[in-house]
Amino acid sequence: MKTIISLVVLVVAGLACSSEPTITKDMLDGGTLFDPSLYNPGKYLVSKATPNPTAEQARKPVIIACHGYSATTFEWDEFRTWANGRTDFQLSQVLLGGHGRSYEDFKKSTWQDWQLAIKDEYEQLVKAGYTNISLLGSSTSGALLLELVSSGYFNNRLVPRNLLLVDPIVIPSDKTLSLIGVVGPMLGYIETEQSAEEDKVYYHFRPQETLQQLQKLLTVVRQDLESGIRIPPACTLKVYKSKKDPTADPVSAVLIDKGTKTADGKPIDVALIDSDLHVYTRLTLRSQVTPKDQQNQTETFADIVGRVVR
């Protein structure tokens, strides 16, 4: 999720704009561009590419990679490119429900809809016989994955080997999200400053309805963390958190660290990354990328795979 602009600007913009945005066909919002996983699911989802795995294929680790709010499968394209044909694991890039389609589809989606796509791929893999599955989530998908654990979704199901969260959001850096329920209906939508190329893979306009859904999800996860979340047996959790995240307040990592324990009560693994980017593993289309950013990305990809294939 990109940074939400300040409340004062939101109110002024809301009073000045119409209730519906002006969308062009060159934007993801327009319903002309769609996420490529919708055209070719077999290229993105292991369950579609190999629905009847051999015994060897079924044992091979699968990573289900899930993107953030308002994003698309694009967010994990660089991970696939970095893997460069590696054969020791398989990658599923999940498109969250309601995402990667038109503004209207996005507008009417709930956070449960977003999460449903993750559940569907997981269940399809388990049904096909895959036995070594890990879940990788960025930003809002981090919250979606934590909610799956806290709600008991994995009770009486195959347990994931690893939960891997990159810049998970629990507390937004911009605290005005908490007021979206008040100002949202007046605004209608939020316009995000981004490049024309980013408009093709991230929503340019964020319906206030979806921001309210995001706030609801984060409230649920915060309450779950306050009550305490236990990771299922034989499952590990690692958090990779940018130190100066403009979207997901770094205190998110603190709350996850304090509120989550392994099945036997031990601390989880949290790595603070020397970065000022949100979802620092996505570098493509950013205006400035430093050698340090590239190093952070490479080291994180290597650590993720190292945990999955060991």
Coordinates of C-alpha atoms in Angstrom, one line a residue:
M1 CA 0.0 0.0 0.0
K2 CA 1.3 3.4 -0.9
T3 CA 1.5 6.3 1.7
I4 CA -1.9 7.8 2.5
I5 CA -1.7 11.6 2.2
S6 CA -2.4 13.9 5.1
L7 CA -5.9 14.5 6.4
V8 CA -6.0 18.2 5.5
V9 CA -5.1 17.5 1.9
L10 CA -7.7 14.7 1.9
V11 CA -10.5 16.9 3.1
V12 CA -9.6 19.7 0.6
A13 CA -9.3 17.3 -2.3
G14 CA -12.6 15.6 -1.3
L15 CA -14.5 18.9 -1.3
A16 CA -13.0 19.7 -4.7
C17 CA -13.5 16.5 -6.5
S18 CA -16.5 14.5 -7.7
S19 CA -17.6 11.3 -6.0
E20 CA -16.2 9.2 -8.9
P21 CA -12.7 9.5 -10.3
T22 CA -11.8 10.3 -13.9
I23 CA -10.3 7.0 -15.1
T24 CA -8.4 6.4 -18.3
K25 CA -8.0 3.1 -20.2
D26 CA -4.2 3.3 -19.5
M27 CA -4.8 2.8 -15.8
L28 CA -5.4 -0.5 -14.0
D29 CA -8.5 1.1 -12.6
G30 CA -10.1 1.4 -16.1
G31 CA -11.1 -2.2 -16.7
T32 CA -9.0 -2.5 -19.9
L33 CA -5.8 -3.6 -18.3
F34 CA -5.9 -6.7 -16.1
D35 CA -3.3 -8.5 -14.0
P36 CA -1.6 -11.1 -16.3
S37 CA -2.3 -13.9 -13.9
L38 CA -6.0 -13.7 -15.0
Y39 CA -5.0 -14.3 -18.6
N40 CA -2.4 -17.0 -17.9
P41 CA -3.0 -18.5 -14.4
G42 CA -0.7 -21.5 -15.2
K43 CA 2.3 -19.1 -15.3
Y44 CA 1.6 -17.8 -11.8
L45 CA -0.1 -20.5 -9.8
V46 CA 1.5 -23.9 -9.2
S47 CA -2.0 -25.4 -8.7
K48 CA -2.8 -24.5 -12.3
A49 CA 0.6 -25.3 -13.8
T50 CA 0.9 -28.7 -12.2
P51 CA -2.5 -29.8 -10.9
N52 CA -1.5 -33.5 -10.8
P53 CA 2.0 -33.6 -9.4
T54 CA 4.2 -36.6 -9.2
A55 CA 5.3 -37.7 -5.7
E56 CA 8.6 -35.8 -6.2
Q57 CA 6.9 -32.6 -7.3
A58 CA 4.4 -32.8 -4.4
R59 CA 7.3 -32.9 -1.9
K60 CA 9.1 -29.9 -3.5
P61 CA 8.6 -26.7 -1.5
V62 CA 6.0 -24.2 -2.8
I63 CA 6.0 -20.6 -1.8
I64 CA 2.7 -18.8 -2.1
A65 CA 3.6 -15.1 -2.6
C66 CA 0.9 -12.6 -1.8
H67 CA 1.0 -8.8 -2.6
G68 CA -0.3 -5.8 -0.7
Y69 CA -3.3 -3.5 -0.8
S70 CA -4.0 -1.9 -4.2
A71 CA -1.1 -3.8 -5.8
T72 CA -0.9 -6.9 -8.1
T73 CA 1.2 -10.0 -8.7
F74 CA 3.7 -7.5 -10.1
E75 CA 4.9 -7.0 -6.6
W76 CA 6.7 -10.4 -6.6
D77 CA 7.8 -10.5 -10.2
E78 CA 11.4 -9.7 -9.2
F79 CA 11.5 -12.6 -6.9
R80 CA 10.6 -14.9 -9.8
T81 CA 13.2 -13.2 -12.0
W82 CA 15.8 -13.5 -9.2
A83 CA 15.0 -17.3 -8.9
N84 CA 15.9 -17.5 -12.6
G85 CA 14.7 -21.0 -13.2
R86 CA 15.7 -22.6 -9.9
T87 CA 14.3 -26.1 -9.5
D88 CA 14.5 -26.5 -5.8
F89 CA 11.3 -24.7 -5.0
Q90 CA 8.1 -23.6 -6.8
L91 CA 6.5 -20.2 -6.7
S92 CA 2.8 -19.3 -6.8
Q93 CA 2.0 -15.6 -7.2
V94 CA -1.5 -15.0 -5.9
L95 CA -3.7 -12.1 -7.0
L96 CA -5.7 -11.0 -4.0
G97 CA -9.5 -11.0 -4.5
G98 CA -10.9 -7.8 -6.0
H99 CA -7.5 -6.7 -7.2
G100 CA -6.0 -6.5 -10.7
R101 CA -9.3 -5.8 -12.3
S102 CA -11.4 -2.6 -12.6
Y103 CA -11.9 0.2 -10.1
E104 CA -15.5 -1.0 -9.6
D105 CA -14.4 -4.6 -8.8
F106 CA -11.9 -3.2 -6.3
K107 CA -14.4 -0.8 -4.8
K108 CA -16.9 -3.6 -3.9
S109 CA -14.3 -6.0 -2.5
T110 CA -13.9 -6.8 1.2
W111 CA -10.8 -7.8 3.1
Q112 CA -12.3 -11.3 3.3
D113 CA -12.4 -11.3 -0.5
W114 CA -8.8 -10.3 -0.7
Q115 CA -7.9 -13.1 1.6
L116 CA -10.0 -15.7 -0.2
A117 CA -7.6 -15.9 -3.1
I118 CA -4.8 -17.0 -0.7
K119 CA -7.1 -19.6 0.9
D120 CA -8.1 -20.9 -2.5
E121 CA -4.5 -21.5 -3.8
Y122 CA -3.5 -23.1 -0.5
E123 CA -6.5 -25.4 -0.5
Q124 CA -6.0 -26.3 -4.2
L125 CA -2.3 -27.2 -3.5
V126 CA -3.2 -29.3 -0.5
K127 CA -6.0 -31.1 -2.4
A128 CA -3.5 -31.8 -5.2
G129 CA -1.1 -33.5 -2.7
Y130 CA 1.5 -30.8 -2.1
T131 CA 3.0 -31.3 1.4
N132 CA 5.6 -28.5 1.7
I133 CA 4.0 -25.1 1.5
S134 CA 5.2 -21.7 2.8
L135 CA 3.4 -18.4 2.7
L136 CA 5.1 -15.1 1.8
G137 CA 3.2 -11.9 2.2
S138 CA 4.0 -8.2 1.7
S139 CA 2.4 -5.3 3.4
T140 CA -1.4 -5.9 3.8
S141 CA -0.9 -9.6 3.0
G142 CA 1.1 -9.8 6.2
A143 CA -2.0 -8.8 8.1
L144 CA -4.1 -11.3 6.0
L145 CA -1.7 -14.1 6.9
L146 CA -1.7 -13.3 10.6
E147 CA -5.5 -13.2 10.6
L148 CA -5.5 -16.7 9.0
V149 CA -3.4 -18.0 11.9
S150 CA -5.3 -16.2 14.7
S151 CA -8.7 -17.3 13.3
G152 CA -7.7 -21.0 13.4
Y153 CA -7.7 -21.5 9.7
F154 CA -4.8 -24.0 9.9
N155 CA -6.5 -26.0 12.6
N156 CA -7.1 -29.5 11.2
R157 CA -5.4 -28.5 8.0
L158 CA -1.9 -29.0 6.6
V159 CA 0.3 -26.5 8.4
P160 CA 2.6 -24.2 6.4
R161 CA 6.3 -24.7 7.0
N162 CA 7.0 -21.0 7.0
L163 CA 5.2 -17.7 7.3
L164 CA 7.4 -14.9 5.8
L165 CA 6.3 -11.3 6.1
V166 CA 7.9 -8.4 4.3
D167 CA 7.0 -5.0 5.7
P168 CA 3.7 -6.2 7.2
I169 CA 1.3 -3.4 8.1
V170 CA -0.4 -3.4 11.5
I171 CA 0.0 0.3 12.3
P172 CA 0.1 2.7 9.3
S173 CA 2.8 5.3 9.2
D174 CA 0.1 7.9 8.3
K175 CA -2.3 7.8 11.2
T176 CA -5.1 9.4 9.2
L177 CA -6.3 6.0 8.1
S178 CA -8.0 5.7 11.4
L179 CA -10.3 8.6 10.4
I180 CA -11.3 7.1 7.0
G181 CA -14.7 6.0 8.4
V182 CA -15.5 9.7 9.1
V183 CA -13.9 11.4 6.1
G184 CA -14.1 8.5 3.6
P185 CA -17.8 8.9 2.5
M186 CA -17.1 12.6 1.9
L187 CA -14.1 12.0 -0.2
G188 CA -15.3 9.0 -2.3
Y189 CA -11.7 8.0 -3.2
I190 CA -8.1 8.9 -2.7
E191 CA -5.8 9.7 -5.7
T192 CA -2.3 8.5 -5.5
E193 CA 0.8 10.2 -7.0
Q194 CA 2.6 7.6 -9.1
S195 CA 4.1 7.2 -12.5
A196 CA 2.1 6.2 -15.6
E197 CA 3.9 2.8 -15.6
E198 CA 2.9 2.3 -11.9
D199 CA -0.7 3.1 -12.9
K200 CA -0.7 -0.2 -14.9
V201 CA 0.1 -2.4 -11.9
Y202 CA -1.2 -0.3 -8.9
Y203 CA -4.6 1.3 -8.6
H204 CA -4.3 5.1 -9.2
F205 CA -7.5 5.7 -7.3
R206 CA -8.2 4.1 -3.9
P207 CA -12.0 3.8 -3.2
Q208 CA -12.7 4.9 0.4
E209 CA -14.7 1.7 0.8
T210 CA -11.5 -0.3 0.4
L211 CA -9.6 1.9 2.8
Q212 CA -12.4 1.2 5.3
Q213 CA -11.9 -2.5 4.7
L214 CA -8.2 -2.1 5.3
Q215 CA -8.8 -0.3 8.5
K216 CA -11.2 -3.1 9.6
L217 CA -8.6 -5.7 8.9
L218 CA -5.9 -3.9 10.8
T219 CA -8.2 -3.5 13.8
V220 CA -8.9 -7.2 13.8
V221 CA -5.2 -8.1 13.6
R222 CA -4.2 -5.5 16.4
Q223 CA -6.8 -7.0 18.7
D224 CA -5.6 -10.5 17.9
L225 CA -2.0 -9.5 18.7
E226 CA -3.1 -8.0 22.0
S227 CA -4.8 -11.3 22.9
G228 CA -1.7 -13.3 21.6
I229 CA -1.2 -15.3 18.5
R230 CA 0.4 -18.8 18.6
I231 CA 2.0 -20.1 15.4
P232 CA 1.0 -23.7 14.6
P233 CA 3.4 -26.5 15.5
A234 CA 6.2 -27.2 13.0
C235 CA 5.7 -23.7 11.5
T236 CA 8.1 -20.8 11.7
L237 CA 7.4 -17.0 11.3
K238 CA 9.9 -14.4 10.2
V239 CA 9.3 -10.7 9.8
Y240 CA 11.5 -8.6 7.5
K241 CA 10.8 -4.9 8.4
S242 CA 12.2 -1.7 6.8
K243 CA 13.4 0.6 9.6
K244 CA 12.1 3.8 7.9
D245 CA 8.9 2.6 6.2
P246 CA 6.7 5.4 4.9
T247 CA 3.6 3.3 4.8
A248 CA 3.8 0.6 7.5
D249 CA 5.0 2.0 10.8
P250 CA 8.0 0.0 12.0
V251 CA 6.1 -0.4 15.3
S252 CA 4.1 -2.9 13.3
A253 CA 7.1 -5.3 13.7
V254 CA 7.2 -4.6 17.5
L255 CA 3.6 -5.5 17.9
I256 CA 4.0 -8.7 15.9
D257 CA 7.1 -9.6 17.9
K258 CA 5.3 -9.0 21.2
G259 CA 2.0 -10.5 20.2
T260 CA 3.1 -13.6 18.4
K261 CA 4.9 -16.7 19.7
T262 CA 5.8 -20.1 18.3
A263 CA 3.7 -23.1 19.3
D264 CA 6.1 -23.8 22.2
G265 CA 6.1 -20.2 23.4
K266 CA 9.4 -19.0 21.9
P267 CA 9.9 -15.6 20.2
I268 CA 9.5 -15.3 16.5
D269 CA 12.3 -14.1 14.2
V270 CA 12.3 -10.3 13.3
A271 CA 14.9 -8.7 11.0
L272 CA 15.1 -4.9 10.8
I273 CA 16.3 -3.9 7.4
D274 CA 18.3 -0.7 6.8
S275 CA 15.8 0.7 4.3
D276 CA 13.5 3.7 3.8
L277 CA 11.3 1.8 1.3
H278 CA 7.9 0.1 1.8
V279 CA 8.0 -3.4 0.4
Y280 CA 11.7 -3.0 -0.1
T281 CA 11.9 -6.2 -2.1
R282 CA 10.1 -4.5 -5.0
L283 CA 12.5 -2.1 -6.8
T284 CA 11.2 -2.0 -10.3
L285 CA 9.6 1.3 -11.4
R286 CA 11.0 3.1 -8.3
S287 CA 12.5 6.5 -9.2
Q288 CA 15.7 5.9 -7.2
V289 CA 17.3 2.6 -6.3
T290 CA 20.6 2.5 -4.4
P291 CA 23.2 -0.3 -4.3
K292 CA 22.0 -0.8 -0.7
D293 CA 18.5 -1.3 -1.9
Q294 CA 19.6 -4.0 -4.3
Q295 CA 21.7 -5.7 -1.6
N296 CA 18.7 -5.7 0.8
Q297 CA 16.5 -7.3 -1.9
T298 CA 19.1 -9.9 -2.9
E299 CA 19.8 -10.9 0.7
T300 CA 16.2 -11.1 1.6
F301 CA 15.3 -13.3 -1.4
A302 CA 18.3 -15.6 -0.5
D303 CA 17.2 -15.8 3.1
I304 CA 13.6 -16.6 2.2
V305 CA 14.6 -19.4 -0.1
G306 CA 17.2 -20.7 2.4
R307 CA 14.5 -21.0 5.0
V308 CA 12.1 -22.8 2.6
V309 CA 14.5 -25.3 1.0
R310 CA 16.5 -26.3 4.1

